[in-house]
Amino acid sequence: MAVCVFSQVAQGEDAAARGYGVLTEMPLLSSDFDQEVFDNTWQSWPEPLRRKAENASPEERRQMAFDRYGLTNRQDHASGKPLQYVVDETSGDWTMNCFSCHGGSVYGTSTPGAPNNRFALQTMTEEIRATKFKLGKPLSRMDLGSLVIPLGTTHGTTNAVVFGMGLMSSRDADLNLIASPMESFTHHDMDAPPWWHFHKRPYIYIDGFAPKGHRGLMQFTLIPENGPSFFHEHEEHFRDVYAYLSSLRPPKYDGPINSPLAEQGRALFQQTCAECHGTYGENGQYPNRNIPLDEIGTDPVRLTALTAEGRTKYAKSWFARSGDPDAGKTIVDPKGYVAPPLDGVWASPPYFHNGSVPTLWHVLHPSERPTVWRRNSDAMDSERVGFQIDVVEKVPLTEPDVAIRRSFFDTRRFGKSNAGHDYPDVLSESDKRAVLEYLKTL
């Protein structure tokens, strides 16, 4: 039924529009819950939030749930559906899509392709599971799997790399299910990169090990219910998804910019940053440079968690055999992290691959990065360019609401270090102000 509806919607549209339709209207995974469960999650919330929801209208409760879990309305708003889920109007089933991590908001404005820096997957799954118990509903794979594999320790970051590793571990090179022993994975949270970088990057992932291709985008649909035939049948759909991702561009900064200062910053950026992050404008070029870990000095966990054996298995799999003559080869032993493009960098906090740095000012001031911080507003900190934050000594472990506890980022935790990328230390304070002004223009 979902495929038929999708086909009718997609007729006459170009590839990019069809790709958006695939992501928002075609359920590619098993459903996580239904409308009845979502509408009753408030009953599993802690007090006083539960009482507030009880006294609210259904529309107000729905918005409270969206806010609590990091869901956003689609840009048309008329459908009432979240960007992050495919919602079947007949069955009421909700199925997660790729926008759950890659479709958030830019300072309160729903923006497909922006990192979902408020996504609360662990909290949402726990409360969905509790609601199902109350309603006598069966549990899903996500409900059960989250008891074994953590989904994320901080809102806005997820254990997505381990999801992919786990899914690949039970497949052969042609994606047939195989019996495999339970593997031990290094769980760690990642910040989703903005999709508007996709058109520039020849390789994907922060270590740049996987060549960009439409097949590689299908890896996270490797649930047991999807056999090899599923991937062959949906390959053309993911060519359209590839076209959609390639069409995305970042939003433009709409605040005031000090043009003379930004021009000074451009010159400084060219001298000190462009070698890794590239140049911008009409003749801009992106170098796709992998920076060795001992040079960049950022948190090593993401690099070491994915083994050479795991990357080699990916290299031999159907995902890496697209037949595209322009596709590169899988890099099974990357030495560090790839410096990302900085297009729209003002719009995609937090920073670093693990989301440990809340503003661009803090990127430029390594010694001033907060140890424990929490975002306190949807509005942008226009002076520091990034999140408005509260800085605290420690996460309030006595706070009864787990969603509030998970809104704090503690850089002392495993995989969450904000150290490294100390290059800005060579700049004077006035130089840093100029570079910060220039970054608004990208």
PDB file of N, CA and C in Angstrom, residues 10-105:
ATOM      1  N   ALA A  10       4.839  10.455  -6.707  1.00  0.00           N
ATOM      2  CA  ALA A  10       6.105  10.748  -7.372  1.00  0.00           C
ATOM      3  C   ALA A  10       5.981  10.971  -8.868  1.00  0.00           C
ATOM      4  N   GLN A  11       4.863  10.645  -9.467  1.00  0.00           N
ATOM      5  CA  GLN A  11       4.755  10.756 -10.915  1.00  0.00           C
ATOM      6  C   GLN A  11       5.042  12.190 -11.384  1.00  0.00           C
ATOM      7  N   GLY A  12       5.877  12.284 -12.405  1.00  0.00           N
ATOM      8  CA  GLY A  12       6.159  13.577 -13.014  1.00  0.00           C
ATOM      9  C   GLY A  12       7.187  14.411 -12.284  1.00  0.00           C
ATOM     10  N   GLU A  13       7.672  13.954 -11.142  1.00  0.00           N
ATOM     11  CA  GLU A  13       8.657  14.735 -10.398  1.00  0.00           C
ATOM     12  C   GLU A  13      10.064  14.380 -10.857  1.00  0.00           C
ATOM     13  N   ASP A  14      11.021  15.314 -10.610  1.00  0.00           N
ATOM     14  CA  ASP A  14      12.401  15.012 -10.958  1.00  0.00           C
ATOM     15  C   ASP A  14      13.010  14.098  -9.907  1.00  0.00           C
ATOM     16  N   ALA A  15      14.254  13.651 -10.154  1.00  0.00           N
ATOM     17  CA  ALA A  15      14.858  12.640  -9.293  1.00  0.00           C
ATOM     18  C   ALA A  15      14.988  13.121  -7.862  1.00  0.00           C
ATOM     19  N   ALA A  16      15.391  14.378  -7.665  1.00  0.00           N
ATOM     20  CA  ALA A  16      15.564  14.891  -6.304  1.00  0.00           C
ATOM     21  C   ALA A  16      14.230  14.913  -5.557  1.00  0.00           C
ATOM     22  N   ALA A  17      13.170  15.351  -6.219  1.00  0.00           N
ATOM     23  CA  ALA A  17      11.854  15.370  -5.580  1.00  0.00           C
ATOM     24  C   ALA A  17      11.383  13.956  -5.267  1.00  0.00           C
ATOM     25  N   ARG A  18      11.652  13.028  -6.184  1.00  0.00           N
ATOM     26  CA  ARG A  18      11.288  11.638  -5.912  1.00  0.00           C
ATOM     27  C   ARG A  18      12.076  11.107  -4.715  1.00  0.00           C
ATOM     28  N   GLY A  19      13.349  11.500  -4.617  1.00  0.00           N
ATOM     29  CA  GLY A  19      14.166  11.060  -3.490  1.00  0.00           C
ATOM     30  C   GLY A  19      13.617  11.534  -2.162  1.00  0.00           C
ATOM     31  N   TYR A  20      13.160  12.775  -2.106  1.00  0.00           N
ATOM     32  CA  TYR A  20      12.529  13.279  -0.887  1.00  0.00           C
ATOM     33  C   TYR A  20      11.276  12.458  -0.585  1.00  0.00           C
ATOM     34  N   GLY A  21      10.528  12.109  -1.624  1.00  0.00           N
ATOM     35  CA  GLY A  21       9.341  11.297  -1.439  1.00  0.00           C
ATOM     36  C   GLY A  21       9.663   9.915  -0.902  1.00  0.00           C
ATOM     37  N   VAL A  22      10.744   9.314  -1.374  1.00  0.00           N
ATOM     38  CA  VAL A  22      11.156   8.012  -0.849  1.00  0.00           C
ATOM     39  C   VAL A  22      11.383   8.103   0.655  1.00  0.00           C
ATOM     40  N   LEU A  23      12.103   9.137   1.085  1.00  0.00           N
ATOM     41  CA  LEU A  23      12.457   9.270   2.495  1.00  0.00           C
ATOM     42  C   LEU A  23      11.251   9.552   3.378  1.00  0.00           C
ATOM     43  N   THR A  24      10.294  10.302   2.880  1.00  0.00           N
ATOM     44  CA  THR A  24       9.184  10.740   3.733  1.00  0.00           C
ATOM     45  C   THR A  24       7.916   9.901   3.582  1.00  0.00           C
ATOM     46  N   GLU A  25       7.775   9.138   2.489  1.00  0.00           N
ATOM     47  CA  GLU A  25       6.522   8.423   2.245  1.00  0.00           C
ATOM     48  C   GLU A  25       6.680   6.918   2.090  1.00  0.00           C
ATOM     49  N   MET A  26       7.889   6.413   1.955  1.00  0.00           N
ATOM     50  CA  MET A  26       8.078   4.981   1.728  1.00  0.00           C
ATOM     51  C   MET A  26       8.694   4.333   2.961  1.00  0.00           C
ATOM     52  N   PRO A  27       7.965   3.491   3.692  1.00  0.00           N
ATOM     53  CA  PRO A  27       8.549   2.817   4.858  1.00  0.00           C
ATOM     54  C   PRO A  27       9.545   1.748   4.415  1.00  0.00           C
ATOM     55  N   LEU A  28      10.794   1.926   4.778  1.00  0.00           N
ATOM     56  CA  LEU A  28      11.858   1.012   4.367  1.00  0.00           C
ATOM     57  C   LEU A  28      12.332   0.122   5.508  1.00  0.00           C
ATOM     58  N   LEU A  29      11.811   0.357   6.698  1.00  0.00           N
ATOM     59  CA  LEU A  29      12.107  -0.447   7.872  1.00  0.00           C
ATOM     60  C   LEU A  29      10.792  -0.971   8.437  1.00  0.00           C
ATOM     61  N   SER A  30      10.880  -1.787   9.451  1.00  0.00           N
ATOM     62  CA  SER A  30       9.663  -2.202  10.146  1.00  0.00           C
ATOM     63  C   SER A  30       9.196  -1.051  11.029  1.00  0.00           C
ATOM     64  N   SER A  31       7.904  -0.996  11.269  1.00  0.00           N
ATOM     65  CA  SER A  31       7.331   0.096  12.044  1.00  0.00           C
ATOM     66  C   SER A  31       7.753   0.008  13.510  1.00  0.00           C
ATOM     67  N   ASP A  32       7.970   1.173  14.125  1.00  0.00           N
ATOM     68  CA  ASP A  32       8.383   1.224  15.530  1.00  0.00           C
ATOM     69  C   ASP A  32       7.184   1.294  16.477  1.00  0.00           C
ATOM     70  N   PHE A  33       6.111   1.967  16.065  1.00  0.00           N
ATOM     71  CA  PHE A  33       4.930   2.133  16.910  1.00  0.00           C
ATOM     72  C   PHE A  33       3.815   2.689  16.042  1.00  0.00           C
ATOM     73  N   ASP A  34       2.632   2.819  16.623  1.00  0.00           N
ATOM     74  CA  ASP A  34       1.517   3.359  15.855  1.00  0.00           C
ATOM     75  C   ASP A  34       1.031   4.672  16.464  1.00  0.00           C
ATOM     76  N   GLN A  35       0.049   5.263  15.807  1.00  0.00           N
ATOM     77  CA  GLN A  35      -0.426   6.579  16.219  1.00  0.00           C
ATOM     78  C   GLN A  35      -0.990   6.548  17.641  1.00  0.00           C
ATOM     79  N   GLU A  36      -1.683   5.470  17.993  1.00  0.00           N
ATOM     80  CA  GLU A  36      -2.253   5.384  19.337  1.00  0.00           C
ATOM     81  C   GLU A  36      -1.161   5.434  20.396  1.00  0.00           C
ATOM     82  N   VAL A  37      -0.070   4.719  20.151  1.00  0.00           N
ATOM     83  CA  VAL A  37       1.035   4.726  21.109  1.00  0.00           C
ATOM     84  C   VAL A  37       1.635   6.119  21.221  1.00  0.00           C
ATOM     85  N   PHE A  38       1.898   6.756  20.082  1.00  0.00           N
ATOM     86  CA  PHE A  38       2.504   8.090  20.133  1.00  0.00           C
ATOM     87  C   PHE A  38       1.594   9.067  20.871  1.00  0.00           C
ATOM     88  N   ASP A  39       0.302   8.984  20.603  1.00  0.00           N
ATOM     89  CA  ASP A  39      -0.634   9.918  21.227  1.00  0.00           C
ATOM     90  C   ASP A  39      -0.738   9.729  22.733  1.00  0.00           C
ATOM     91  N   ASN A  40      -0.262   8.579  23.232  1.00  0.00           N
ATOM     92  CA  ASN A  40      -0.370   8.303  24.661  1.00  0.00           C
ATOM     93  C   ASN A  40       0.977   8.277  25.384  1.00  0.00           C
ATOM     94  N   THR A  41       2.043   8.648  24.698  1.00  0.00           N
ATOM     95  CA  THR A  41       3.362   8.636  25.370  1.00  0.00           C
ATOM     96  C   THR A  41       3.385   9.552  26.582  1.00  0.00           C
ATOM     97  N   TRP A  42       2.572  10.591  26.569  1.00  0.00           N
ATOM     98  CA  TRP A  42       2.570  11.525  27.698  1.00  0.00           C
ATOM     99  C   TRP A  42       2.255  10.827  29.017  1.00  0.00           C
ATOM    100  N   GLN A  43       1.551   9.707  28.940  1.00  0.00           N
ATOM    101  CA  GLN A  43       1.212   8.983  30.163  1.00  0.00           C
ATOM    102  C   GLN A  43       2.443   8.346  30.818  1.00  0.00           C
ATOM    103  N   SER A  44       3.547   8.270  30.063  1.00  0.00           N
ATOM    104  CA  SER A  44       4.794   7.722  30.598  1.00  0.00           C
ATOM    105  C   SER A  44       5.786   8.813  30.987  1.00  0.00           C
ATOM    106  N   TRP A  45       5.360  10.060  30.902  1.00  0.00           N
ATOM    107  CA  TRP A  45       6.253  11.159  31.272  1.00  0.00           C
ATOM    108  C   TRP A  45       6.274  11.361  32.776  1.00  0.00           C
ATOM    109  N   PRO A  46       7.342  11.937  33.291  1.00  0.00           N
ATOM    110  CA  PRO A  46       7.402  12.222  34.733  1.00  0.00           C
ATOM    111  C   PRO A  46       6.547  13.437  35.084  1.00  0.00           C
ATOM    112  N   GLU A  47       6.206  13.525  36.355  1.00  0.00           N
ATOM    113  CA  GLU A  47       5.543  14.734  36.834  1.00  0.00           C
ATOM    114  C   GLU A  47       6.572  15.853  37.001  1.00  0.00           C
ATOM    115  N   PRO A  48       6.206  17.118  36.805  1.00  0.00           N
ATOM    116  CA  PRO A  48       4.847  17.625  36.577  1.00  0.00           C
ATOM    117  C   PRO A  48       4.460  17.674  35.093  1.00  0.00           C
ATOM    118  N   LEU A  49       5.334  17.167  34.221  1.00  0.00           N
ATOM    119  CA  LEU A  49       5.064  17.252  32.792  1.00  0.00           C
ATOM    120  C   LEU A  49       3.825  16.443  32.421  1.00  0.00           C
ATOM    121  N   ARG A  50       3.655  15.286  33.074  1.00  0.00           N
ATOM    122  CA  ARG A  50       2.502  14.440  32.746  1.00  0.00           C
ATOM    123  C   ARG A  50       1.194  15.157  33.062  1.00  0.00           C
ATOM    124  N   ARG A  51       1.132  15.816  34.207  1.00  0.00           N
ATOM    125  CA  ARG A  51      -0.100  16.530  34.570  1.00  0.00           C
ATOM    126  C   ARG A  51      -0.366  17.678  33.597  1.00  0.00           C
ATOM    127  N   LYS A  52       0.707  18.361  33.182  1.00  0.00           N
ATOM    128  CA  LYS A  52       0.543  19.442  32.216  1.00  0.00           C
ATOM    129  C   LYS A  52      -0.031  18.901  30.909  1.00  0.00           C
ATOM    130  N   ALA A  53       0.469  17.749  30.478  1.00  0.00           N
ATOM    131  CA  ALA A  53      -0.030  17.138  29.243  1.00  0.00           C
ATOM    132  C   ALA A  53      -1.477  16.675  29.393  1.00  0.00           C
ATOM    133  N   GLU A  54      -1.804  16.150  30.553  1.00  0.00           N
ATOM    134  CA  GLU A  54      -3.168  15.677  30.799  1.00  0.00           C
ATOM    135  C   GLU A  54      -4.174  16.810  30.654  1.00  0.00           C
ATOM    136  N   ASN A  55      -3.788  18.002  31.063  1.00  0.00           N
ATOM    137  CA  ASN A  55      -4.682  19.154  31.007  1.00  0.00           C
ATOM    138  C   ASN A  55      -4.616  19.905  29.679  1.00  0.00           C
ATOM    139  N   ALA A  56      -3.775  19.445  28.772  1.00  0.00           N
ATOM    140  CA  ALA A  56      -3.605  20.119  27.483  1.00  0.00           C
ATOM    141  C   ALA A  56      -4.554  19.528  26.442  1.00  0.00           C
ATOM    142  N   SER A  57      -4.727  20.240  25.342  1.00  0.00           N
ATOM    143  CA  SER A  57      -5.517  19.723  24.223  1.00  0.00           C
ATOM    144  C   SER A  57      -4.689  18.679  23.466  1.00  0.00           C
ATOM    145  N   PRO A  58      -5.322  17.825  22.651  1.00  0.00           N
ATOM    146  CA  PRO A  58      -4.552  16.853  21.866  1.00  0.00           C
ATOM    147  C   PRO A  58      -3.484  17.507  21.003  1.00  0.00           C
ATOM    148  N   GLU A  59      -3.781  18.654  20.422  1.00  0.00           N
ATOM    149  CA  GLU A  59      -2.812  19.357  19.589  1.00  0.00           C
ATOM    150  C   GLU A  59      -1.636  19.849  20.429  1.00  0.00           C
ATOM    151  N   GLU A  60      -1.923  20.354  21.614  1.00  0.00           N
ATOM    152  CA  GLU A  60      -0.850  20.820  22.497  1.00  0.00           C
ATOM    153  C   GLU A  60       0.005  19.652  22.982  1.00  0.00           C
ATOM    154  N   ARG A  61      -0.627  18.518  23.297  1.00  0.00           N
ATOM    155  CA  ARG A  61       0.138  17.336  23.723  1.00  0.00           C
ATOM    156  C   ARG A  61       1.042  16.844  22.606  1.00  0.00           C
ATOM    157  N   ARG A  62       0.540  16.888  21.385  1.00  0.00           N
ATOM    158  CA  ARG A  62       1.347  16.460  20.242  1.00  0.00           C
ATOM    159  C   ARG A  62       2.586  17.340  20.106  1.00  0.00           C
ATOM    160  N   GLN A  63       2.405  18.644  20.251  1.00  0.00           N
ATOM    161  CA  GLN A  63       3.557  19.533  20.148  1.00  0.00           C
ATOM    162  C   GLN A  63       4.521  19.323  21.311  1.00  0.00           C
ATOM    163  N   MET A  64       3.988  19.039  22.481  1.00  0.00           N
ATOM    164  CA  MET A  64       4.853  18.740  23.620  1.00  0.00           C
ATOM    165  C   MET A  64       5.697  17.497  23.338  1.00  0.00           C
ATOM    166  N   ALA A  65       5.096  16.485  22.707  1.00  0.00           N
ATOM    167  CA  ALA A  65       5.844  15.273  22.360  1.00  0.00           C
ATOM    168  C   ALA A  65       6.899  15.568  21.302  1.00  0.00           C
ATOM    169  N   PHE A  66       6.549  16.365  20.296  1.00  0.00           N
ATOM    170  CA  PHE A  66       7.525  16.756  19.283  1.00  0.00           C
ATOM    171  C   PHE A  66       8.717  17.460  19.938  1.00  0.00           C
ATOM    172  N   ASP A  67       8.419  18.378  20.847  1.00  0.00           N
ATOM    173  CA  ASP A  67       9.486  19.127  21.505  1.00  0.00           C
ATOM    174  C   ASP A  67      10.342  18.220  22.380  1.00  0.00           C
ATOM    175  N   ARG A  68       9.720  17.307  23.071  1.00  0.00           N
ATOM    176  CA  ARG A  68      10.458  16.427  23.988  1.00  0.00           C
ATOM    177  C   ARG A  68      11.398  15.502  23.230  1.00  0.00           C
ATOM    178  N   TYR A  69      10.981  15.031  22.071  1.00  0.00           N
ATOM    179  CA  TYR A  69      11.755  14.007  21.355  1.00  0.00           C
ATOM    180  C   TYR A  69      12.578  14.556  20.187  1.00  0.00           C
ATOM    181  N   GLY A  70      12.509  15.845  19.949  1.00  0.00           N
ATOM    182  CA  GLY A  70      13.297  16.406  18.857  1.00  0.00           C
ATOM    183  C   GLY A  70      12.691  16.150  17.496  1.00  0.00           C
ATOM    184  N   LEU A  71      11.380  16.120  17.396  1.00  0.00           N
ATOM    185  CA  LEU A  71      10.701  15.953  16.110  1.00  0.00           C
ATOM    186  C   LEU A  71      10.285  17.327  15.586  1.00  0.00           C
ATOM    187  N   THR A  72      10.276  17.470  14.277  1.00  0.00           N
ATOM    188  CA  THR A  72       9.884  18.737  13.666  1.00  0.00           C
ATOM    189  C   THR A  72       8.829  18.489  12.605  1.00  0.00           C
ATOM    190  N   ASN A  73       8.002  19.482  12.377  1.00  0.00           N
ATOM    191  CA  ASN A  73       7.027  19.397  11.295  1.00  0.00           C
ATOM    192  C   ASN A  73       7.732  19.492   9.948  1.00  0.00           C
ATOM    193  N   ARG A  74       7.121  18.883   8.952  1.00  0.00           N
ATOM    194  CA  ARG A  74       7.643  19.041   7.593  1.00  0.00           C
ATOM    195  C   ARG A  74       7.430  20.482   7.154  1.00  0.00           C
ATOM    196  N   GLN A  75       8.161  20.897   6.155  1.00  0.00           N
ATOM    197  CA  GLN A  75       8.143  22.306   5.785  1.00  0.00           C
ATOM    198  C   GLN A  75       6.776  22.760   5.302  1.00  0.00           C
ATOM    199  N   ASP A  76       5.978  21.830   4.747  1.00  0.00           N
ATOM    200  CA  ASP A  76       4.646  22.244   4.310  1.00  0.00           C
ATOM    201  C   ASP A  76       3.674  22.401   5.492  1.00  0.00           C
ATOM    202  N   HIS A  77       3.977  21.761   6.633  1.00  0.00           N
ATOM    203  CA  HIS A  77       3.193  21.845   7.864  1.00  0.00           C
ATOM    204  C   HIS A  77       1.761  21.334   7.703  1.00  0.00           C
ATOM    205  N   ALA A  78       1.219  21.350   6.507  1.00  0.00           N
ATOM    206  CA  ALA A  78      -0.184  20.998   6.323  1.00  0.00           C
ATOM    207  C   ALA A  78      -0.453  19.537   6.661  1.00  0.00           C
ATOM    208  N   SER A  79       0.527  18.660   6.405  1.00  0.00           N
ATOM    209  CA  SER A  79       0.306  17.237   6.644  1.00  0.00           C
ATOM    210  C   SER A  79       0.230  16.913   8.131  1.00  0.00           C
ATOM    211  N   GLY A  80       0.870  17.717   8.963  1.00  0.00           N
ATOM    212  CA  GLY A  80       0.925  17.419  10.385  1.00  0.00           C
ATOM    213  C   GLY A  80       1.859  16.275  10.723  1.00  0.00           C
ATOM    214  N   LYS A  81       2.519  15.713   9.712  1.00  0.00           N
ATOM    215  CA  LYS A  81       3.423  14.588   9.941  1.00  0.00           C
ATOM    216  C   LYS A  81       4.813  15.096  10.313  1.00  0.00           C
ATOM    217  N   PRO A  82       5.517  14.340  11.146  1.00  0.00           N
ATOM    218  CA  PRO A  82       6.889  14.732  11.454  1.00  0.00           C
ATOM    219  C   PRO A  82       7.805  14.452  10.269  1.00  0.00           C
ATOM    220  N   LEU A  83       8.822  15.256  10.126  1.00  0.00           N
ATOM    221  CA  LEU A  83       9.811  15.033   9.064  1.00  0.00           C
ATOM    222  C   LEU A  83      10.532  13.708   9.268  1.00  0.00           C
ATOM    223  N   GLN A  84      10.694  13.297  10.500  1.00  0.00           N
ATOM    224  CA  GLN A  84      11.581  12.189  10.850  1.00  0.00           C
ATOM    225  C   GLN A  84      10.944  10.803  10.740  1.00  0.00           C
ATOM    226  N   TYR A  85       9.645  10.745  10.444  1.00  0.00           N
ATOM    227  CA  TYR A  85       8.965   9.447  10.379  1.00  0.00           C
ATOM    228  C   TYR A  85       8.029   9.389   9.177  1.00  0.00           C
ATOM    229  N   VAL A  86       7.938   8.202   8.588  1.00  0.00           N
ATOM    230  CA  VAL A  86       6.896   7.908   7.605  1.00  0.00           C
ATOM    231  C   VAL A  86       5.660   7.491   8.399  1.00  0.00           C
ATOM    232  N   VAL A  87       4.560   8.168   8.159  1.00  0.00           N
ATOM    233  CA  VAL A  87       3.324   7.881   8.898  1.00  0.00           C
ATOM    234  C   VAL A  87       2.276   7.386   7.909  1.00  0.00           C
ATOM    235  N   ASP A  88       1.846   6.150   8.084  1.00  0.00           N
ATOM    236  CA  ASP A  88       0.824   5.554   7.223  1.00  0.00           C
ATOM    237  C   ASP A  88      -0.545   5.993   7.728  1.00  0.00           C
ATOM    238  N   GLU A  89      -1.273   6.732   6.917  1.00  0.00           N
ATOM    239  CA  GLU A  89      -2.557   7.274   7.356  1.00  0.00           C
ATOM    240  C   GLU A  89      -3.620   6.199   7.514  1.00  0.00           C
ATOM    241  N   THR A  90      -3.447   5.060   6.846  1.00  0.00           N
ATOM    242  CA  THR A  90      -4.433   3.981   6.948  1.00  0.00           C
ATOM    243  C   THR A  90      -4.214   3.147   8.211  1.00  0.00           C
ATOM    244  N   SER A  91      -2.990   2.661   8.399  1.00  0.00           N
ATOM    245  CA  SER A  91      -2.697   1.794   9.544  1.00  0.00           C
ATOM    246  C   SER A  91      -2.314   2.580  10.788  1.00  0.00           C
ATOM    247  N   GLY A  92      -1.862   3.815  10.603  1.00  0.00           N
ATOM    248  CA  GLY A  92      -1.385   4.601  11.727  1.00  0.00           C
ATOM    249  C   GLY A  92       0.036   4.280  12.133  1.00  0.00           C
ATOM    250  N   ASP A  93       0.732   3.419  11.382  1.00  0.00           N
ATOM    251  CA  ASP A  93       2.094   3.027  11.734  1.00  0.00           C
ATOM    252  C   ASP A  93       3.082   4.164  11.510  1.00  0.00           C
ATOM    253  N   TRP A  94       4.027   4.280  12.430  1.00  0.00           N
ATOM    254  CA  TRP A  94       5.127   5.236  12.324  1.00  0.00           C
ATOM    255  C   TRP A  94       6.419   4.458  12.082  1.00  0.00           C
ATOM    256  N   THR A  95       7.158   4.845  11.033  1.00  0.00           N
ATOM    257  CA  THR A  95       8.399   4.170  10.675  1.00  0.00           C
ATOM    258  C   THR A  95       9.517   5.198  10.555  1.00  0.00           C
ATOM    259  N   MET A  96      10.598   4.980  11.268  1.00  0.00           N
ATOM    260  CA  MET A  96      11.717   5.921  11.250  1.00  0.00           C
ATOM    261  C   MET A  96      12.313   6.036   9.859  1.00  0.00           C
ATOM    262  N   ASN A  97      12.706   7.255   9.474  1.00  0.00           N
ATOM    263  CA  ASN A  97      13.427   7.455   8.219  1.00  0.00           C
ATOM    264  C   ASN A  97      14.760   8.151   8.481  1.00  0.00           C
ATOM    265  N   CYS A  98      15.494   8.434   7.430  1.00  0.00           N
ATOM    266  CA  CYS A  98      16.835   9.002   7.571  1.00  0.00           C
ATOM    267  C   CYS A  98      16.831  10.412   8.153  1.00  0.00           C
ATOM    268  N   PHE A  99      15.701  11.104   8.051  1.00  0.00           N
ATOM    269  CA  PHE A  99      15.617  12.454   8.600  1.00  0.00           C
ATOM    270  C   PHE A  99      15.599  12.453  10.129  1.00  0.00           C
ATOM    271  N   SER A 100      15.440  11.298  10.738  1.00  0.00           N
ATOM    272  CA  SER A 100      15.464  11.271  12.198  1.00  0.00           C
ATOM    273  C   SER A 100      16.776  11.844  12.724  1.00  0.00           C
ATOM    274  N   CYS A 101      17.857  11.563  12.033  1.00  0.00           N
ATOM    275  CA  CYS A 101      19.163  12.137  12.398  1.00  0.00           C
ATOM    276  C   CYS A 101      19.547  13.318  11.503  1.00  0.00           C
ATOM    277  N   HIS A 102      19.112  13.297  10.250  1.00  0.00           N
ATOM    278  CA  HIS A 102      19.568  14.288   9.271  1.00  0.00           C
ATOM    279  C   HIS A 102      18.475  15.290   8.886  1.00  0.00           C
ATOM    280  N   GLY A 103      17.472  15.434   9.720  1.00  0.00           N
ATOM    281  CA  GLY A 103      16.424  16.416   9.453  1.00  0.00           C
ATOM    282  C   GLY A 103      16.023  17.105  10.742  1.00  0.00           C
ATOM    283  N   GLY A 104      16.713  18.146  11.078  1.00  0.00           N
ATOM    284  CA  GLY A 104      16.426  18.855  12.315  1.00  0.00           C
ATOM    285  C   GLY A 104      15.956  20.260  12.052  1.00  0.00           C
ATOM    286  N   SER A 105      16.388  21.176  12.885  1.00  0.00           N
ATOM    287  CA  SER A 105      16.015  22.571  12.711  1.00  0.00           C
ATOM    288  C   SER A 105      17.261  23.433  12.738  1.00  0.00           C
TER     289      SER A 105
END
